[in-house]
Tab-separated table of C-alpha atoms and ligand atoms in Angstrom:
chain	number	residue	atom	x	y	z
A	1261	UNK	CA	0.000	0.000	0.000
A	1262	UNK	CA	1.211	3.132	-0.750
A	1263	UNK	CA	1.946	5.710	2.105
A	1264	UNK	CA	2.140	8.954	-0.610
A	1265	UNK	CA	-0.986	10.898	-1.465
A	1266	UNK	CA	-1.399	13.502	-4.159
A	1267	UNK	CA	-3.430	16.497	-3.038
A	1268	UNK	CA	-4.918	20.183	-4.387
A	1269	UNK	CA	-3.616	22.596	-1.513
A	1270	UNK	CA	-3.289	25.649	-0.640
A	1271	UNK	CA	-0.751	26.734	2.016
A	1272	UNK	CA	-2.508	28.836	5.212
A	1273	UNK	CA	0.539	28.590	7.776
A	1274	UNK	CA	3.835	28.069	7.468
A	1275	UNK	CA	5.916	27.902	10.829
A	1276	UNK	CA	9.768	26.892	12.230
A	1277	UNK	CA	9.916	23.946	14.029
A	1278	UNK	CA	12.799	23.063	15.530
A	1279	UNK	CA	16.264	24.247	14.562
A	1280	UNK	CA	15.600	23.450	10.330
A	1281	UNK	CA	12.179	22.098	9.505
A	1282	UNK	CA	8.910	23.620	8.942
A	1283	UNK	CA	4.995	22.895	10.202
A	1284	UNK	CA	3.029	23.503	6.813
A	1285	UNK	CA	-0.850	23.550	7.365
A	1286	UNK	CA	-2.784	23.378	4.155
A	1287	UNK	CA	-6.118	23.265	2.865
A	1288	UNK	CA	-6.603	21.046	0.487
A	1289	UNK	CA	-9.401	19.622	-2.088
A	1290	UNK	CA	-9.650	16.236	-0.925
A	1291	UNK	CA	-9.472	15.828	2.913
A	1292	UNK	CA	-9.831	19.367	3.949
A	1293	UNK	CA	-7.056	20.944	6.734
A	1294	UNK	CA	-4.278	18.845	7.036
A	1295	UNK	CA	-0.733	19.677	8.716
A	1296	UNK	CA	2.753	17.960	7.414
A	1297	UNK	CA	6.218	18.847	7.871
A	1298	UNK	CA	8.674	19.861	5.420
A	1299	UNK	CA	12.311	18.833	6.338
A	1300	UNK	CA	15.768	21.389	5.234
A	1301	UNK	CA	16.900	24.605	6.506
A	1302	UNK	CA	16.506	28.294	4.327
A	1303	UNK	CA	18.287	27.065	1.613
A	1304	UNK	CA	15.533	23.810	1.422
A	1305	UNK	CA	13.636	24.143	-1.989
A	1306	UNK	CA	10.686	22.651	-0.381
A	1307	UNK	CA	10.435	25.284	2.249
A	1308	UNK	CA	10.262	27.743	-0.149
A	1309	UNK	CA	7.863	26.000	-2.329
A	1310	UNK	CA	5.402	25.493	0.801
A	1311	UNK	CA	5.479	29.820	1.707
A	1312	UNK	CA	2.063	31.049	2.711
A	1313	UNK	CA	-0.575	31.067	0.136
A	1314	UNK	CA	0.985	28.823	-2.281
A	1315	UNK	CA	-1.156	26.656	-4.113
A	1316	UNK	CA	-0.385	23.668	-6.084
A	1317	UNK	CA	-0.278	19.450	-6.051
A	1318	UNK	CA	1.466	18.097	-3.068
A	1319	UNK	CA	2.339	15.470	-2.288
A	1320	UNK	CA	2.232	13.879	1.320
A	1321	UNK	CA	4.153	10.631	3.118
A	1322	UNK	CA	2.456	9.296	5.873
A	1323	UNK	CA	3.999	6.886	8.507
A	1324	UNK	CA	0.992	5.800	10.351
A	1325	UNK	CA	2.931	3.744	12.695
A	1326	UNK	CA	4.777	6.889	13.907
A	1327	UNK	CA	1.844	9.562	13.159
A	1328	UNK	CA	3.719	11.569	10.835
A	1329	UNK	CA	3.629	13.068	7.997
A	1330	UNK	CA	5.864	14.917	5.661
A	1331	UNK	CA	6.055	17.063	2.657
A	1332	UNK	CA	8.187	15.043	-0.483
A	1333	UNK	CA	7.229	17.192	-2.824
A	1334	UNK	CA	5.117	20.254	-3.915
A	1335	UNK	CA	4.858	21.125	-7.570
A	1336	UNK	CA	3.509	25.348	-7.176
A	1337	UNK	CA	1.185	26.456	-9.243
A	1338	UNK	CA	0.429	30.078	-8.249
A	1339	UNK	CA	3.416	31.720	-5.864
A	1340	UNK	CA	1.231	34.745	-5.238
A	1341	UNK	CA	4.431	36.879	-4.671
A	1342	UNK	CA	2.065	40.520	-4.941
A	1343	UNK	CA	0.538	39.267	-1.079
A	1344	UNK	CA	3.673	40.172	0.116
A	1345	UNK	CA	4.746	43.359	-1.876
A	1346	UNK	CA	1.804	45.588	0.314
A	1347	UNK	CA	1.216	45.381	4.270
A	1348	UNK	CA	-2.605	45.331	3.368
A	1349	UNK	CA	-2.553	42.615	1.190
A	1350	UNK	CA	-0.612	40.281	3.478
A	1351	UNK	CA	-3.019	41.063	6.861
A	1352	UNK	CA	-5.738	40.654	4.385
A	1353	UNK	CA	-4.372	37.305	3.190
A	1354	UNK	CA	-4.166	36.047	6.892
A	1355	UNK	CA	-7.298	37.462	7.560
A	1356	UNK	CA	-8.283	34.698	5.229
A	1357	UNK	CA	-6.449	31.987	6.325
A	1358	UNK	CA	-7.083	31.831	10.025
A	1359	UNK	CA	-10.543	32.898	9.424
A	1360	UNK	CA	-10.509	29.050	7.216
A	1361	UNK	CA	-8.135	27.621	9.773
A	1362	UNK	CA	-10.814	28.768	13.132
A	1363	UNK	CA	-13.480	27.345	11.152
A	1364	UNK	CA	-11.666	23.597	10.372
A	1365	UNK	CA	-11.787	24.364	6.483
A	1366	UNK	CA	-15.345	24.995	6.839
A	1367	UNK	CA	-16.792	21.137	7.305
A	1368	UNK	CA	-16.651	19.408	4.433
A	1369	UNK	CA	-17.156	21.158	1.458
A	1370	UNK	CA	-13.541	21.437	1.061
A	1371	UNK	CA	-13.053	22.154	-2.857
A	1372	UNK	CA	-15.556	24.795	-2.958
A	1373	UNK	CA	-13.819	26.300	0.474
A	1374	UNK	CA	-10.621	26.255	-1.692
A	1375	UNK	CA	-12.249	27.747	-4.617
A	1376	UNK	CA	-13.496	30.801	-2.226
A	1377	UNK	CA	-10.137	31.596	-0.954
A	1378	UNK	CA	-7.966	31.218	-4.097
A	1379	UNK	CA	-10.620	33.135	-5.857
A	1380	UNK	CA	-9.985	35.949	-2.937
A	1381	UNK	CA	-6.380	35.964	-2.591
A	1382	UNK	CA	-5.938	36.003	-6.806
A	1383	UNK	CA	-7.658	39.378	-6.569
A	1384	UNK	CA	-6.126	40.604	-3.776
A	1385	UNK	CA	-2.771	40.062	-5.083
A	1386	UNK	CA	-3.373	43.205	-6.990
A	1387	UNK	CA	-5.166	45.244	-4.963
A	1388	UNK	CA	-4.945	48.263	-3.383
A	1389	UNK	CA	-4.956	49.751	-0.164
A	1390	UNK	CA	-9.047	50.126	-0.466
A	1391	UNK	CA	-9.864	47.141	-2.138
A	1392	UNK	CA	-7.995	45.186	0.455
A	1393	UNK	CA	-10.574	46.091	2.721
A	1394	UNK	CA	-13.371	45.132	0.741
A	1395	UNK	CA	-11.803	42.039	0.212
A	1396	UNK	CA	-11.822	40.878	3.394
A	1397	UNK	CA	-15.623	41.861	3.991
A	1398	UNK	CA	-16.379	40.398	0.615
A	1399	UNK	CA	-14.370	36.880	1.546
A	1400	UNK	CA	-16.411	37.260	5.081
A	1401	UNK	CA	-19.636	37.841	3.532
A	1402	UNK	CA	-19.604	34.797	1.075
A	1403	UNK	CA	-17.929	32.891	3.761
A	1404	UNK	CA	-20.608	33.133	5.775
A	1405	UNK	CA	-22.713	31.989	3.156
A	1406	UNK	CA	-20.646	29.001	2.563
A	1407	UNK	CA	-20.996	28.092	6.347
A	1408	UNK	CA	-24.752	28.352	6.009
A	1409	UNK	CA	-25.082	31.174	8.400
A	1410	UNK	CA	-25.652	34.387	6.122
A	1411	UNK	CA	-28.557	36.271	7.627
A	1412	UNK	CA	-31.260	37.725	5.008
A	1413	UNK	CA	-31.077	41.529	4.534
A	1414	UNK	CA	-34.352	42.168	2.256
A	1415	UNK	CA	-36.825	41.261	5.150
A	1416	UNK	CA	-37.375	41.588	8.384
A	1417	UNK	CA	-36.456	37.914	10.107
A	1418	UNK	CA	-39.652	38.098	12.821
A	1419	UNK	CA	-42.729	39.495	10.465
A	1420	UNK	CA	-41.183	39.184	7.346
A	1421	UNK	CA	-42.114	42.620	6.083
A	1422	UNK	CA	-40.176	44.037	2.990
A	1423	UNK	CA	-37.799	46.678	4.657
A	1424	UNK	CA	-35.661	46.886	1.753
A	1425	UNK	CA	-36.175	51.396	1.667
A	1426	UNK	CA	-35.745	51.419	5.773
A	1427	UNK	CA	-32.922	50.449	8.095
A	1428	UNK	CA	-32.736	47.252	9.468
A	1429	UNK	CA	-30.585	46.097	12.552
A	1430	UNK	CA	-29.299	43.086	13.189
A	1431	UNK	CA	-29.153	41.150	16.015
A	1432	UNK	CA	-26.042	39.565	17.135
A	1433	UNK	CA	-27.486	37.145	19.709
A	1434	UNK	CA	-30.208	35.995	17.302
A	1435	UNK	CA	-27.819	36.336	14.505
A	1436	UNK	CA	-30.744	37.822	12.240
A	1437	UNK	CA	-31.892	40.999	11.142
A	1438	UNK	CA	-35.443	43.293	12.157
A	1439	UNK	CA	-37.220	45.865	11.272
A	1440	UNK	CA	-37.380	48.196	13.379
A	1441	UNK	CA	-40.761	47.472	15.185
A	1442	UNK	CA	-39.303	43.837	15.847
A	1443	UNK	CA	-35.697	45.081	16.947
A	1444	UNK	CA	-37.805	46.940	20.310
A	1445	UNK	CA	-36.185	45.881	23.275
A	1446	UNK	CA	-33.823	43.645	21.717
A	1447	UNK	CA	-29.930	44.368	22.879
A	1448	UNK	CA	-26.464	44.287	20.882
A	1449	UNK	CA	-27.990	45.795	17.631
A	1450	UNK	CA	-26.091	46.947	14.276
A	1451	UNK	CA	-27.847	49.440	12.360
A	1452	UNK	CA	-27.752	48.349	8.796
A	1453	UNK	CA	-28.971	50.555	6.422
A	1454	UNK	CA	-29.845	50.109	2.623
A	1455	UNK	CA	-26.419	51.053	0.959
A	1456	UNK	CA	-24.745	48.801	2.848
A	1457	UNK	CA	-27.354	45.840	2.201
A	1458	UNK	CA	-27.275	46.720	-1.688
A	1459	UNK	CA	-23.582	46.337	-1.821
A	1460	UNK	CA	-23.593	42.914	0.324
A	1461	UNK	CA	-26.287	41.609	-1.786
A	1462	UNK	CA	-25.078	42.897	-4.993
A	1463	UNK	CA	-21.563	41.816	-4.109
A	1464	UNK	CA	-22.700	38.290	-2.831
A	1465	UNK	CA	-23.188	37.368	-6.306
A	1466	UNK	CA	-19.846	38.315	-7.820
A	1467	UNK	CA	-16.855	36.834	-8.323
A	1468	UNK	CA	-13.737	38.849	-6.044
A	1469	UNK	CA	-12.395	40.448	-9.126
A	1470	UNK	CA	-15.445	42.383	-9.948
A	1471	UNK	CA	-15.572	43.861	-6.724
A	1472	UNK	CA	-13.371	47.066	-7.977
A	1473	UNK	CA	-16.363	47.916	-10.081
A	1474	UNK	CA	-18.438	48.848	-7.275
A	1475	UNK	CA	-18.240	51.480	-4.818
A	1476	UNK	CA	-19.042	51.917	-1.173
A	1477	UNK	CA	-19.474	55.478	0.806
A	1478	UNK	CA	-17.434	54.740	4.549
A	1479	UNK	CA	-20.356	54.473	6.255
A	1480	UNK	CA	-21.648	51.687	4.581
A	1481	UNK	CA	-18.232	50.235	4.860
A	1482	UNK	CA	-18.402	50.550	8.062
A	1483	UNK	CA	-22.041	48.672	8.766
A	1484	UNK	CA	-20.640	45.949	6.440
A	1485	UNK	CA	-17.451	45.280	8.537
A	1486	UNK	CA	-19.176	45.087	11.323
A	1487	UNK	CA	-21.822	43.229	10.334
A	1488	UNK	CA	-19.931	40.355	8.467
A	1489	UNK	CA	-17.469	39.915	11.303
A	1490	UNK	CA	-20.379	39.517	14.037
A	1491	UNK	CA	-22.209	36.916	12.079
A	1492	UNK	CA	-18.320	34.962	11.364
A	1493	UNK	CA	-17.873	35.524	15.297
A	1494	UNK	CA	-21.018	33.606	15.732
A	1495	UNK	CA	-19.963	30.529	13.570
A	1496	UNK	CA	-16.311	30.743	15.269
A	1497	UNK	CA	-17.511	31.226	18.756
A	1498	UNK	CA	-14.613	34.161	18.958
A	1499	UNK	CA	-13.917	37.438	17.490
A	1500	UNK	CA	-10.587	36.539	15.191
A	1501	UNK	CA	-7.925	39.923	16.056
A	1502	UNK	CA	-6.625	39.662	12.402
A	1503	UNK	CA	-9.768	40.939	10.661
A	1504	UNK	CA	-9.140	44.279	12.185
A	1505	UNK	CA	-5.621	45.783	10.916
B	2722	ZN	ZN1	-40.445	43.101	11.780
């Protein structure tokens, strides 16, 4: 039987252990998050090859007996090298990966999780200061989606009335948005009003590299943020520090 697998991954973390080798955690295609260690000092071509946000086919030795497994090879097929040119790119791209690594590679649906973030970090390795920002909302938004957990913005969640030309405000608790009428008396509450819903539900539907097309005033911005990191919070069970940079 053989102890090498071939997988699609992507590389999220990439950290020294011990004096010359390397803890790579990936996501990949087939089996979701999986950890391996890459053997060789600086000058190891492998320990290059496995850098954050790589993506490529790797492939991985197992010794089950020992409960190891290593790195023997990792053909690259995008190096990303822009993610590290600009500070806001690279807090961006982490952003990304531990908000995938604090949610286990988001249970199951691990090529589409994949797709989500390569899609993401493609864009971003381009982007400005601005788009950066909207990146990360943008991954958020559709990552919440992904997770099942994207709360509806049209309609009020309790009496279901349109509310799409009045604010709305969400409820972190419930983890669902009111009208008005229905938010009385509830506590925790972010105002949400319609710019910022048009752009999250205009935006939901696009791929990461449209996003430069469309604008967004700073308060809107603003409502997004903090609405797509509350309802990712809620999934994760923590607020993640990275998202805010
Ligand atoms: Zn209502």
């Amino acid at each position: 039987m053989s102890r090498t697998a071939v997988y699609q991954a992507l590389v999220l973390r990439n950290r020294a252990s011990g004096e010359s080798n390397s803890e790579i955690t990936m996501l990949t295609s087939e089996e979701g998050i999986i950890r391996a260690t890459v053997f060789g000092g600086a000058k190891s071509k492998l320990r290059a090859h496995s850098a954050p946000y790589n993506s490529g086919q790797v492939w991985i030795y197992r010794d089950p007996a020992k409960d190891y497994a290593k790195i023997s090879d990792f053909d690259v097929q995008s190096w990303r090298p822009g993610l590290r040119e600009l500070y806001e790119r690279s807090m961006t791209a982490g952003a990304v990966a531990e908000t995938i690594l604090s949610s286990h590679g988001g249970g199951g649906e691990w090529a589409q999780a994949q797709k989500l973030a390569l899609e993401t970090l493609d864009t971003l390795e381009s982007a400005n200061e601005e788009l950066c920002q909207k990146l990360l909302i943008h991954f958020l938004w559709r990552w919440s989606g992904f997770l099942g957990i994207q709360p509806r913005l049209e309609n009020c969640a309790a009496c279901d009335r349109d509310a799409s030309a009045e604010p709305l405000w969400f409820s972190v608790r419930e983890g669902a948005a009111f009208c008005g009428d229905c938010a009385h008396e509830q506590q925790g509450l972010l105002r949400l009003d319609s710019g910022c819903r048009r752009w999250l539900a205009l935006s939901g539907q696009l791929e990461p590299s449209a996003l430069h097309r469309y604008s967004m005033d700073n308060k809107s911005f603003a409502e997004a943020k903090s609405l797509v990191t509350s309802v990712v919070t809620g999934a994760l069970g923590k607020r993640l520090a990275v998202w805010d940079w």
